Structures are given as C-alpha cells and as structure tokens.
Short mmCIF file of C-alpha atoms in Angstrom, two decimals:
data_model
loop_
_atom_site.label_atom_id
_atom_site.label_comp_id
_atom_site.label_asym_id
_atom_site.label_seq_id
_atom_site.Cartn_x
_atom_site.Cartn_y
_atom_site.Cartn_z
CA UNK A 1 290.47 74.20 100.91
CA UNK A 2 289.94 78.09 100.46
CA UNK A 3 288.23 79.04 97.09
CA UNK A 4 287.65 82.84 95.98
CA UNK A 5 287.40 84.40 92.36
CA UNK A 6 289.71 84.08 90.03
CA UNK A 7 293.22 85.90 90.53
CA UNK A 8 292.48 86.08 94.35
CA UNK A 9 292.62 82.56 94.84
CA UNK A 10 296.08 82.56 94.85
CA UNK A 11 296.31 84.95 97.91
CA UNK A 12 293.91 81.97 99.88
CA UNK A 13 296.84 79.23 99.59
CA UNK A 14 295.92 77.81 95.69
CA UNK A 15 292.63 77.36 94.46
CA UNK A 16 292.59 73.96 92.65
CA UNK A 17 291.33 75.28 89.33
CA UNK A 18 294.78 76.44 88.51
CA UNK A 19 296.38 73.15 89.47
CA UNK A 20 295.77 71.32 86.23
CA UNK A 21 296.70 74.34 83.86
CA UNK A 22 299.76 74.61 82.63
CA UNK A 23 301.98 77.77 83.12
CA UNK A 24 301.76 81.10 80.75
CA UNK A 25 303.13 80.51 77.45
CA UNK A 26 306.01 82.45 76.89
CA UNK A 27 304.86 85.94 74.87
CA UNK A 28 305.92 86.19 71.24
CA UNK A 29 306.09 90.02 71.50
CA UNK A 30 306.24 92.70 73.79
CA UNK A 31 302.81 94.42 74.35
CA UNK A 32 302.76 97.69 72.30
CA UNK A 33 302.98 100.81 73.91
CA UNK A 34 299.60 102.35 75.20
CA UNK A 35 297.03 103.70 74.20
CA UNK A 36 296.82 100.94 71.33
CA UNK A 37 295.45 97.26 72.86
CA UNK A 38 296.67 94.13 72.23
CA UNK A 39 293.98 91.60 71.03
CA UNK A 40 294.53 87.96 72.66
CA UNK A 41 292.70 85.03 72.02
CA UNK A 42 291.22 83.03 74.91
CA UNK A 43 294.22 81.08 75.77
CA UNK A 44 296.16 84.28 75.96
CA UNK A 45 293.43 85.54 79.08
CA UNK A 46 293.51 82.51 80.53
CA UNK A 47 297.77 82.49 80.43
CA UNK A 48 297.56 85.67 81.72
CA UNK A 49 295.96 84.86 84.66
CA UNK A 50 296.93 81.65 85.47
CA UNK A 51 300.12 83.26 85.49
CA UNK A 52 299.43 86.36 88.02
CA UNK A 53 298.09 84.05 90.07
CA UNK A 54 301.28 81.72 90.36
CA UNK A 55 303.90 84.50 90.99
CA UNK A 56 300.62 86.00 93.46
CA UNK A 57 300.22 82.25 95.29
CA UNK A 58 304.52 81.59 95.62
CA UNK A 59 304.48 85.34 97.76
CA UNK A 60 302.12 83.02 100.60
CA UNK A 61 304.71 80.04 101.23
CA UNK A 62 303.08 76.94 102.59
CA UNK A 63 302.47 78.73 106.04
CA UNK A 64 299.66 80.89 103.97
CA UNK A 65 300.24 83.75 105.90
CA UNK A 66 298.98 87.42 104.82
CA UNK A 67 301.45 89.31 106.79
CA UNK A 68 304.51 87.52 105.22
CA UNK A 69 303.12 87.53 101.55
CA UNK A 70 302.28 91.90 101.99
CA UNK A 71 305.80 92.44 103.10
CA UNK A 72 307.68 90.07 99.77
CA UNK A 73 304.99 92.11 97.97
CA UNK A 74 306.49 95.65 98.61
CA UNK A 75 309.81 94.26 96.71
CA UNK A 76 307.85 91.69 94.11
CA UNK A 77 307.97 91.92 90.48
CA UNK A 78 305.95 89.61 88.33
CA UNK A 79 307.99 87.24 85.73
CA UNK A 80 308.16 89.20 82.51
CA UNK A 81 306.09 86.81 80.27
CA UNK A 82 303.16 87.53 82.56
CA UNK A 83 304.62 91.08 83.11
CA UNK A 84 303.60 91.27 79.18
CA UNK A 85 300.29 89.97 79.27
CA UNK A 86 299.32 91.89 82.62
CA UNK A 87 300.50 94.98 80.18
CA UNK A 88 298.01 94.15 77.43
CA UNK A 89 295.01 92.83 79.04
CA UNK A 90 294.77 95.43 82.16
CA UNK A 91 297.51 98.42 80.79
CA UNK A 92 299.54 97.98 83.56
CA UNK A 93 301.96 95.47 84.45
CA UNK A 94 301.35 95.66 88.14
CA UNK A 95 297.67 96.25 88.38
CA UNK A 96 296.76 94.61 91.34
CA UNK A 97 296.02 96.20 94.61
CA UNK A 98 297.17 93.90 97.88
CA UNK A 99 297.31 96.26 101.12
CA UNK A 100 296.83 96.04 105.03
CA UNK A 101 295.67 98.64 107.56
CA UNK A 102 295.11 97.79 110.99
CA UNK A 103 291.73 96.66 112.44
CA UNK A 104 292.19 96.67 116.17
CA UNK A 105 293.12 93.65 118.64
CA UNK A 106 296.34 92.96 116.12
CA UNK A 107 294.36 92.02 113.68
CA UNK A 108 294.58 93.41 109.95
CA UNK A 109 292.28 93.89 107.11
CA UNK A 110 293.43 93.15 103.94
CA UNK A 111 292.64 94.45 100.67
CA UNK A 112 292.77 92.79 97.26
CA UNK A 113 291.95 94.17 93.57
CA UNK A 114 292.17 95.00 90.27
CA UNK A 115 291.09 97.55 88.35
CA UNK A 116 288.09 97.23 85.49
CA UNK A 117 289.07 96.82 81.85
CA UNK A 118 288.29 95.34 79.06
CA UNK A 119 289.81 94.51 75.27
CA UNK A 120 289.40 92.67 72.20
CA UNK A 121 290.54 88.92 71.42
CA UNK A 122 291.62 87.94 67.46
CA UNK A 123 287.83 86.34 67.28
CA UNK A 124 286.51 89.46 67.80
CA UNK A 125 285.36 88.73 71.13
CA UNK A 126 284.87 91.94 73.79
CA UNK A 127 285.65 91.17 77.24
CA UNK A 128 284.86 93.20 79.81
CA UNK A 129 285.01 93.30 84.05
CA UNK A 130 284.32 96.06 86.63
CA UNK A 131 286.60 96.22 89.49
CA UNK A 132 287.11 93.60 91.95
CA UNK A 133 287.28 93.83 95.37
CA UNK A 134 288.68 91.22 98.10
CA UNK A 135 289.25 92.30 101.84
CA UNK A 136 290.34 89.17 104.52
CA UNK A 137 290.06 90.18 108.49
CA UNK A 138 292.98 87.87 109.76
CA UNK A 139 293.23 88.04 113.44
CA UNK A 140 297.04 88.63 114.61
CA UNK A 141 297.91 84.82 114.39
CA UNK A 142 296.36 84.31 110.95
CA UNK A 143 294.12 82.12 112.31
CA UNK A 144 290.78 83.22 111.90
CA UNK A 145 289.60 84.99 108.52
CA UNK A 146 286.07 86.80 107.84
CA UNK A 147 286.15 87.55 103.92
CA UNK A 148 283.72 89.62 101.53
CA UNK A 149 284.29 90.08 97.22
CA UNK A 150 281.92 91.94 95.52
CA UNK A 151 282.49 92.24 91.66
CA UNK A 152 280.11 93.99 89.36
CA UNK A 153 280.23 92.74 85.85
CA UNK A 154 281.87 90.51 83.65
CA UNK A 155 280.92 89.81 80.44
CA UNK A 156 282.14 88.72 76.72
CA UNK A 157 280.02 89.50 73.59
CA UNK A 158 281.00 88.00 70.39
CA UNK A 159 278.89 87.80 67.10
CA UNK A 160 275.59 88.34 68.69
CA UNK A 161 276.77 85.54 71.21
CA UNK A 162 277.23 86.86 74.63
CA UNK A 163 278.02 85.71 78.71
CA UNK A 164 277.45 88.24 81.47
CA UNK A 165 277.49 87.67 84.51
CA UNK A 166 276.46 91.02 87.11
CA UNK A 167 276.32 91.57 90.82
CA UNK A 168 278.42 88.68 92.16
CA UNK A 169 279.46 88.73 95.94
CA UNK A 170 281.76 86.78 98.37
CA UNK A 171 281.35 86.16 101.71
CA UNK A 172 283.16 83.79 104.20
CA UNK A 173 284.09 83.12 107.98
CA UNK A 174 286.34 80.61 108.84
CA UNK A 175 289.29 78.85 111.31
CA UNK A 176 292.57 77.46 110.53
CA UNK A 177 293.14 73.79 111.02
CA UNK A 178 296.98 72.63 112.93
CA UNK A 179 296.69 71.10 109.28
CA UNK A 180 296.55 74.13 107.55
CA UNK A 181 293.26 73.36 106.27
CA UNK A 182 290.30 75.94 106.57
CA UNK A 183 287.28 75.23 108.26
CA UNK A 184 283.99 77.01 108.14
CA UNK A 185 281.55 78.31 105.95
CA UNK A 186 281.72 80.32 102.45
CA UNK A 187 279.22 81.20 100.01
CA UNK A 188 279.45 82.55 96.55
CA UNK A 189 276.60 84.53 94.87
CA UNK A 190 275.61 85.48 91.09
CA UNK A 191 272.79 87.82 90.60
CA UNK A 192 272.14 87.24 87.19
CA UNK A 193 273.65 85.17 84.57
CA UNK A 194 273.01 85.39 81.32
CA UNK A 195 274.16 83.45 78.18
CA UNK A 196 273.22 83.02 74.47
CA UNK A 197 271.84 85.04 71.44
CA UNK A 198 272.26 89.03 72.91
CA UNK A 199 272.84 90.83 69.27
CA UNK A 200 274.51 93.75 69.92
CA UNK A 201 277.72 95.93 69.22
CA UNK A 202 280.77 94.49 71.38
CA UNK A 203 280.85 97.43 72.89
CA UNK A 204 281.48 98.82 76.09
CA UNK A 205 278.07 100.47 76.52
CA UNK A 206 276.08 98.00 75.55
CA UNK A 207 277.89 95.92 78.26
CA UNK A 208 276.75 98.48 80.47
CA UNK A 209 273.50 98.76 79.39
CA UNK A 210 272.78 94.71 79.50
CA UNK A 211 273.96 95.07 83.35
CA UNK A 212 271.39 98.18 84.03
CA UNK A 213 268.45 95.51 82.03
CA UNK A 214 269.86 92.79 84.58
CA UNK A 215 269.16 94.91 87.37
CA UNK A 216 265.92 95.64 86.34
CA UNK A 217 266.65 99.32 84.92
CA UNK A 218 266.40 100.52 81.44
CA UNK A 219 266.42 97.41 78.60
CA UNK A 220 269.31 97.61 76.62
CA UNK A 221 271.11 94.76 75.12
CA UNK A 222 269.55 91.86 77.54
CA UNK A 223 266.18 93.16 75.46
CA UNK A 224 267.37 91.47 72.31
CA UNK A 225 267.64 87.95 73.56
CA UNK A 226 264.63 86.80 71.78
CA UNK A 227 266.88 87.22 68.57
CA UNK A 228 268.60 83.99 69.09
CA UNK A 229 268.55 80.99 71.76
CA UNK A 230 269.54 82.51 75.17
CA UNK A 231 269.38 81.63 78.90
CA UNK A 232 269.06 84.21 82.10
CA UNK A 233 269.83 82.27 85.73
CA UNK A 234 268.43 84.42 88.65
CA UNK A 235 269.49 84.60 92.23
CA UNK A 236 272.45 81.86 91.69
CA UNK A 237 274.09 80.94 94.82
CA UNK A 238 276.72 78.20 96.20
CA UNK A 239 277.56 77.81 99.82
CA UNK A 240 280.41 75.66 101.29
CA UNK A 241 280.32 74.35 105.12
CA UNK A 242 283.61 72.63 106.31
CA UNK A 243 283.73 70.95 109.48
CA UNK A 244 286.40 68.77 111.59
CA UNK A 245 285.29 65.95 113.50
CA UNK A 246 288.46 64.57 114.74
CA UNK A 247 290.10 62.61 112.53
CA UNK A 248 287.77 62.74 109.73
CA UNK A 249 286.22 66.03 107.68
CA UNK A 250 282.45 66.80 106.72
CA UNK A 251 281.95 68.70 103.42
CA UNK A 252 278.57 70.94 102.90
CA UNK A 253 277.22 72.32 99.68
CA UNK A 254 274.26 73.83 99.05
CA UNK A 255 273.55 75.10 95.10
CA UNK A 256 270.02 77.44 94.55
CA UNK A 257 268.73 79.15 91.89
CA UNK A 258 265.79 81.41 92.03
CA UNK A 259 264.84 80.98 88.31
CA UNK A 260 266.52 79.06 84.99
CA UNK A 261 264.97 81.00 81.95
CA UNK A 262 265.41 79.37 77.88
CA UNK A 263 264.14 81.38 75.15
CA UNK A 264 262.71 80.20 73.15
CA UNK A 265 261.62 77.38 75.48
CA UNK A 266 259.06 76.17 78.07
CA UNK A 267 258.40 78.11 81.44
CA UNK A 268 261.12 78.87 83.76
CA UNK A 269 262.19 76.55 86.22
CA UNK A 270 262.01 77.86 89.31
CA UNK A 271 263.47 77.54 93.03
CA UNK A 272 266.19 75.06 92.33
CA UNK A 273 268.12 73.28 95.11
CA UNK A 274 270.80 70.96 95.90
CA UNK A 275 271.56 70.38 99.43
CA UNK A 276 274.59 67.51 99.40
CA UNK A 277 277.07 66.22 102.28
CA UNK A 278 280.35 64.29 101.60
CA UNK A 279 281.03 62.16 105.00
CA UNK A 280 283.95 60.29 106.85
CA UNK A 281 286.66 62.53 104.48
CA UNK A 282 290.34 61.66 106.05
CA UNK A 283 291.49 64.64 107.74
CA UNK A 284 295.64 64.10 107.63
CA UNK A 285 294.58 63.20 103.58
CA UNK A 286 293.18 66.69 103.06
CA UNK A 287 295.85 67.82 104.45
CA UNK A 288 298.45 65.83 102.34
CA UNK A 289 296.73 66.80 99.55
CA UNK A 290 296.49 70.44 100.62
CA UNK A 291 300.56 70.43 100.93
CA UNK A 292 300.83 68.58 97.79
CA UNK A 293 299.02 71.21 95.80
CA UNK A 294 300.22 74.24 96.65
CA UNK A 295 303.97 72.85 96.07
CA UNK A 296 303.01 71.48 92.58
CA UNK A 297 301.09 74.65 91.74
CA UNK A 298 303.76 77.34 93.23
CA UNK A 299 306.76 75.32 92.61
CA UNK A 300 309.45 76.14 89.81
CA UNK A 301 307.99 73.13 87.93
CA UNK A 302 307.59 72.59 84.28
CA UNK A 303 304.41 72.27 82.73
CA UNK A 304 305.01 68.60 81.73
CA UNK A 305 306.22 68.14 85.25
CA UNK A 306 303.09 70.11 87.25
CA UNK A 307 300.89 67.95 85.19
CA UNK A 308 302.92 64.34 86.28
CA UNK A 309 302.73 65.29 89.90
CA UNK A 310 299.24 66.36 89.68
CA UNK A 311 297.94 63.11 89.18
CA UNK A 312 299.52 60.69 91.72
CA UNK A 313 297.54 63.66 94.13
CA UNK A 314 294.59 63.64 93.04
CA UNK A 315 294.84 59.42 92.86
CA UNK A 316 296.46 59.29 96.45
CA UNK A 317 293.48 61.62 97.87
CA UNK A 318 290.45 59.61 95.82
CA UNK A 319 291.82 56.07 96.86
CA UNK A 320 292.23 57.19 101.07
CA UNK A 321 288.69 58.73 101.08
CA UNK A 322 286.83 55.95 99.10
CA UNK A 323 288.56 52.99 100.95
CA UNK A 324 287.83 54.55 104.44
CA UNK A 325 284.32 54.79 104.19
CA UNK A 326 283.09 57.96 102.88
CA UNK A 327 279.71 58.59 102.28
CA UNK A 328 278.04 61.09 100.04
CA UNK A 329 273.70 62.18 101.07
CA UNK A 330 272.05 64.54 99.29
CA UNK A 331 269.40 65.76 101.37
CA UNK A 332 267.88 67.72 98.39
CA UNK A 333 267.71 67.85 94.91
CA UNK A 334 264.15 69.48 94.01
CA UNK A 335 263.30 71.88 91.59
CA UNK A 336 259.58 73.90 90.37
CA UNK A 337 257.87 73.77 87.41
CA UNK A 338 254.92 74.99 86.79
CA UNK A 339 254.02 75.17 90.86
CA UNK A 340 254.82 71.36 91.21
CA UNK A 341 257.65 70.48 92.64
CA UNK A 342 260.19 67.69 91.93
CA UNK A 343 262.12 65.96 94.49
CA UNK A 344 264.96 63.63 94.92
CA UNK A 345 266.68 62.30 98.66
CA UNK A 346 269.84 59.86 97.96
CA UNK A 347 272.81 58.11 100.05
CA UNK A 348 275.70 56.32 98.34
CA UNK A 349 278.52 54.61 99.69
CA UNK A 350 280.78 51.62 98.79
CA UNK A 351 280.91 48.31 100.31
CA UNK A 352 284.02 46.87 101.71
CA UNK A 353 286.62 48.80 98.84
CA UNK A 354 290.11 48.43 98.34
CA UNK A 355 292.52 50.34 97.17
CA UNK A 356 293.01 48.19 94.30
CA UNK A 357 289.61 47.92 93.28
CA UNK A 358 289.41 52.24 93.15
CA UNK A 359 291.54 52.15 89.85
CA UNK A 360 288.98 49.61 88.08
CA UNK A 361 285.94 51.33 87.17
CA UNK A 362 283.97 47.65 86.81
CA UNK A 363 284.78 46.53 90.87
CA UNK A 364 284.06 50.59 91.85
CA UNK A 365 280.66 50.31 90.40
CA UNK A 366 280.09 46.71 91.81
CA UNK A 367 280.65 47.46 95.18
CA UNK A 368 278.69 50.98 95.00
CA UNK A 369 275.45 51.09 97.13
CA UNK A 370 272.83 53.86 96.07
CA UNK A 371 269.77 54.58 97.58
CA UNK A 372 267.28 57.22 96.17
CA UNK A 373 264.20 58.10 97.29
CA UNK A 374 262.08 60.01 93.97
CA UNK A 375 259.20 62.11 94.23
CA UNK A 376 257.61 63.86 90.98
CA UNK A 377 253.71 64.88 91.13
CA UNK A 378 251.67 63.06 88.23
CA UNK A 379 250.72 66.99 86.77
CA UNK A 380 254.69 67.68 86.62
CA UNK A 381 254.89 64.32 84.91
CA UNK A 382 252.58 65.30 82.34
CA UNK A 383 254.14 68.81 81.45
CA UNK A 384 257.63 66.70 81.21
CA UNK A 385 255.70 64.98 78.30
CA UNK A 386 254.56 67.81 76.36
CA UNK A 387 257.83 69.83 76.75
CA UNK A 388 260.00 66.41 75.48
CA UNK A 389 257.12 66.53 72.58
CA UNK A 390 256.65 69.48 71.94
CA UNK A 391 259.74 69.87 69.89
CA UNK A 392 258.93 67.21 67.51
CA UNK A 393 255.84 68.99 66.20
CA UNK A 394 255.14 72.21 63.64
CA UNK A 395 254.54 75.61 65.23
CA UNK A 396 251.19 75.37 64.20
CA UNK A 397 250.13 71.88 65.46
CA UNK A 398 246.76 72.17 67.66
CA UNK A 399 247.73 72.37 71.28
CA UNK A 400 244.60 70.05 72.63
CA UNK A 401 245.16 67.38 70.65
CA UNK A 402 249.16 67.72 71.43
CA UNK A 403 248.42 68.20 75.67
CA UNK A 404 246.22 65.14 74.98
CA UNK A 405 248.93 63.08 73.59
CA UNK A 406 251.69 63.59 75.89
CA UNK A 407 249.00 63.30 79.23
CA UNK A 408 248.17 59.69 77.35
CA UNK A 409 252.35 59.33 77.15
CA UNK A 410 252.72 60.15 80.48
CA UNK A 411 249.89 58.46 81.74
CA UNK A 412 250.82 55.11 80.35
CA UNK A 413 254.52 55.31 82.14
CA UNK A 414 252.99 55.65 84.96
CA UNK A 415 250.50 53.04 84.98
CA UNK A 416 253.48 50.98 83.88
CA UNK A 417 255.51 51.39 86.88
CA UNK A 418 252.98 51.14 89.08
CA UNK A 419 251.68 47.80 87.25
CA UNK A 420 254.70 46.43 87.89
CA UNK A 421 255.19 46.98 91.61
CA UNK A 422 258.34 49.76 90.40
CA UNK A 423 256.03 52.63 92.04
CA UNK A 424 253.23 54.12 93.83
CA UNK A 425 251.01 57.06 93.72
CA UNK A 426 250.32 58.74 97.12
CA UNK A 427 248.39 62.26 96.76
CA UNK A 428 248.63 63.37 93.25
CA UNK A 429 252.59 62.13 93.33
CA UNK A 430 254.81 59.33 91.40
CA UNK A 431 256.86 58.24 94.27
CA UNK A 432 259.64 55.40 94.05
CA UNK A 433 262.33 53.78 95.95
CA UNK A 434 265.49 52.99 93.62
CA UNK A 435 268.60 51.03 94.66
CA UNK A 436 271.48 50.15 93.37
CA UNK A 437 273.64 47.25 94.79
CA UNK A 438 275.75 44.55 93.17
CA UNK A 439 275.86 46.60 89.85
CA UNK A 440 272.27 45.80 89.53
CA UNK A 441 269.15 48.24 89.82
CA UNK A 442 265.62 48.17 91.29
CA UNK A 443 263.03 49.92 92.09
CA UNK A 444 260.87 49.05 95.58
CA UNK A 445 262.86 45.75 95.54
CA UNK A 446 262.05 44.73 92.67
CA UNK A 447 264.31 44.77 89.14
CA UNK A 448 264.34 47.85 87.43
CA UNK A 449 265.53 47.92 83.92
CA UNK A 450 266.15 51.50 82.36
CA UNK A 451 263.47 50.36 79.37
CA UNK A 452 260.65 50.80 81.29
CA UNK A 453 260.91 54.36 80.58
CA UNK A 454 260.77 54.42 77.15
CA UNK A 455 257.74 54.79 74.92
CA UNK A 456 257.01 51.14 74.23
#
C-alpha cells in the first residue's frame, strides 16, 4: 500500500494513518479575514488535514488513477468546514497545487504541493513548514509510477520545548498489481531530527536559524539545547520493498540511523539498523483490505461509522495472514556504542493457528515460535552497566571506583549465564541462542527465566 507525507497520501489511494481518525470537526466560526491568524490547538491541525486529505483521496475513486482525479480537480471545491480550516492554517482555502504536463511516451508528470506557512495554536505553540513538493511519473496506463518529495522544514516550538525536523526527501519506483496493490520499492529520509529543551522565541527566525545549525551553518537556536533535555537523530532513513510472488506478498523494511544524540546523556549511539522481512502475506487479502480502506476512509461515512468498519478490516486482514503461515525474520537489528557493536538475528512464526485462536491473546502466544540469535561484546556489556548506574549516583561520585562497580555488575551477569549453560563467550563477545516455544523460554536449550538478569 502506497505511503507519502502527510496531505499527499491521499493522492496515492489512502494512506492508513488517516483510516482510524475521525473526520474534521465541524468549525465553530468562520476564519477571520486576513491578515489576522487564527490560533488552533493541535486537534484543530490535525482536523484540518485529515480533512484535505479526504475530499483530496474521494477525487482518485478506487481505480487510483491521476488522470481522472486532475480533471474532477479543475471543478473541485473542498467541504466548507475544511474550506475554514484550510483558510486559517495556510490563508487560502485552496492552497494546494495538483498539476500535469506531459513527459513523453504518454506518460505525465504530476505535481503536488503546498505552500510554506506557519501560525500559532491557543498553547502558544509555533508551527512552522517550508513548501512541499510531490511529482509522480505515471506512464499512460497508470501503471508504473517513479515518485520524489522533498520538504525542507517542519518544526513546532513551544515553551522552550521544540520538534524540527529539516531536509526530508521521498523517493519511490514502483508497478501496479491487477489487484490494485503497488509493488516496488520506496524510501523515506530525515536529515536531522531534533526534539527537546531548544529555548528560544517561537519565532519564525529562530526556526530558520535552528534549520541553518542542522545543516551545519551558523548555530542559532539548535545551540541552546544544553538548556534542557534534548535529542538530535542524524541521517534517519526508512525504506519499503514490496514484492509479489504469486499468490502470496513479501514485505521489506529497512530503518538506519547515522547517530541518536541525548543531552545530557551518555555517547551517541551510532549506525543503527533494522533490516526486517514479513513472509507468506495473502495477496487477494491485501487486496481486500486495500478496497476496504479506501471505501471506509473516502466514503460519506460517519465518524462512529468509519471507526465500526475499520475494525472488522483490520481483524479480517490479521486473522488471513497469521493463519496462513506468515513469517516475520529480521536479518538485523544492531546498533554502535562506543565502537562495539550490538547485534540481534530473529525468525518468528506460529505453529498450526486458527482463526479462532488469533482473537485470544493466551493460544496466540502459545503457539508462537521465536528464535533469536544475540550477540553483544563483553566491553559493550560493561558500558551498558555504567550508563544504567550512572544515574543513581551524585555528579561528583569518583568515576574509578563507579567504572569499577558496574565492570564487577556486568561481569557477574555474565559469568552467570555462562555458569549456567544460558551463554558463551567467543572473541571478546556474549553470544546466546534464545527460543521461545510452548509459551516457555530458553536460552541454548536450556530454561531461561527473565531473573537471571537482574542484580541478585
């Protein structure tokens, strides 16, 4: 199923984040006349485009097709409740841009947008976005699509709490399904995220400025994080494979991160990764579901109703692909710390399920089967120590004596597990072979009880 950001999800057949929100509340009162801004709270935003994007998504039809939803476009006026909000939060109550221009060989490139804004919520919170960008290639039959986003900046400061998030990109390339499902790849990208104590004015420069320190320019309000708890995320990236194999689907994900950063807190964590497969995922379900959605989503439904018929889909889908074997690997899940490396390999499936059994969280967890493979070097085990101690201790406590306790900590849970036949040490590294079957756990076939791990 096609994802993109935010509003331009609906013009990719119904992204499923808007599925289980209800509709835009009605507005109380008309928007007053510009230049003066309306100030919304959070729901408002989020009503405002969870609206857009249902009048947007009802222009595609279930075919999905670009060429249809252009020309309805032309003649389309949003409802007036979301006419209202589109008013206050963007000044304009038809702000988005949705063109085509010809790209050769029938096919079209089309265009997607909205203009960058920002405004003020009752908290006192200052949102702000830069423009954003969508253009789909669609060969003649609507068949094929090659898709790029770019959008610069979004952020929302409130009382020296902030979010930003700058230089985020889209990319995609994929192939229609007889289903109507999409197959191929997509990735999403965030170039820096950033979260926590920025102390600043809520203001639209400083928002600027925070997005020039991001990029490594001149420090402005990203310089001020020490003030408070705060977080940066470098180089975050999610990529999305989709792949037919007859009658059942294959679903890729990969999810990297150059660098997590905490201040105040230990050192960053670095080169994070989380390769994962889904396997043996019913095709004609997918497709069910895919039909299901974008009729519950784009349908002239109540909010009470959308949410009733969202269910029974989401139930319908879970209970096909569980009972007819699906399979979920992750290849990776590693991360750095300090130049050692954690790593983690795991396959879980479920033995012999029925239908019945997938509403009764007891039998689903009986009949799971989970196999992990776990891999942490004895020096990464030992800074794990101090950082999970080091809280618990005055600023000014001695730093030998503390490194010395939390090696001894560390050291004697892992001469437990290996004492006990639960793990081995193979070059420098705590490795162990966990499995869960019959709702019981165990480590290198032997049991495995979670209070091994505690400090006893």
């Amino acid at each position: 199923m096609n994802k993109t950001f935010l509003l331009a999800g609906a013009l990719l057949a119904g992204h499923p984040a808007f599925a289980a929100a209800p509709p835009p509340a009605p507005a109380v009162d008309a928007a007053p006349p510009a230049p003066q801004r309306t100030r919304f709270d959070h729901g408002e935003l989020l009503a405002t485009a969870i609206g857009a994007a249902h009048d947007l998504g009802a222009l595609l039809g279930p075919e999905d097709t670009l060429a249809k939803a252009l020309a309805n476009y032309r003649q389309f006026e949003h409802s007036p409740a979301t006419q209202r909000n589109l008013q206050a939060v963007f000044g304009d109550q038809r702000p988005f841009e949705f063109s085509g221009v010809a790209a050769g060989k029938g096919a079209t490139r089309y265009r997607f947008g909205f203009p960058g804004r920002g405004y003020l919520s009752p908290s006192g919170s200052n949102y702000s976005w830069s423009a954003f960008k969508l253009e789909l290639l669609r060969n003649k039959a609507e068949s094929r699509q090659r898709g790029s986003a770019e959008w610069k900046l979004v952020s929302v400061l409130n009382e020296g709490r902030s979010l930003l998030g700058a230089n985020m990109f889209y990319d995609s390339r994929q192939t229609r399904a007889p289903g109507g499902l999409w197959y191929g790849s997509e990735r999403y990208r965030i170039g820096t995220l950033m979260f926590g104590g920025l102390d600043a004015p809520a203001t639209p420069a400083a928002t600027a400025d925070s997005a020039r320190s991001a990029e490594g320019g001149p420090a402005g309000v990203a310089s001020e994080a020490d003030k408070g708890h705060s977080g940066t995320i470098q180089g975050l990236e999610l990529r999305s494979d989709m792949r037919q194999r007859g009658a059942v689907t294959e679903l890729r994900y990969q999810l990297a991160a150059q660098s997590i950063v905490v201040k105040p807190g230990p050192l960053p964590v670095q080169d994070v990764s989380l390769k994962l497969r889904i396997l043996n995922v019913n095709t004609a379900a997918l497709s069910d579901f895919r039909r299901g959605l974008h009729a519950v989503v784009f349908g002239q439904v109540s909010a009470d109703e959308r949410a009733g018929l969202m269910q029974p889909l989401w139930e319908r889908l879970l209970k096909t692909t569980l009972t007819q074997g699906v399979v979920l690997i992750v290849d990776e899940l590693s991360a750095r710390y300090n130049g050692n490396k954690a790593a983690l390999k795991a396959r879980v499936s479920f033995d012999q399920l029925r239908e019945d059994d997938v509403a009764t969280p007891g039998v689903l967890l009986q009949k799971m089967v989970a196999d992990i493979d776990l891999r942490v070097p004895v020096e990464l085990a030992k800074d794990l120590a101090y950082v999970m101690a080091r809280p618990h201790f005055s600023a000014d406590m001695d730093e030998t004596k503390l490194r010395a306790s939390s090696d001894a900590v560390a050291a004697k849970l892992i001469g437990k597990l290996v004492g006990g036949g639960l793990a081995r040490v193979e070059r420098n590294e705590l490795r162990m072979a966990i499995q869960f079957k019959g709702g019981k756990l165990s480590a290198d076939g032997k049991p495995l009880s979670l209070a091994v791990f505690s400090g006893g």
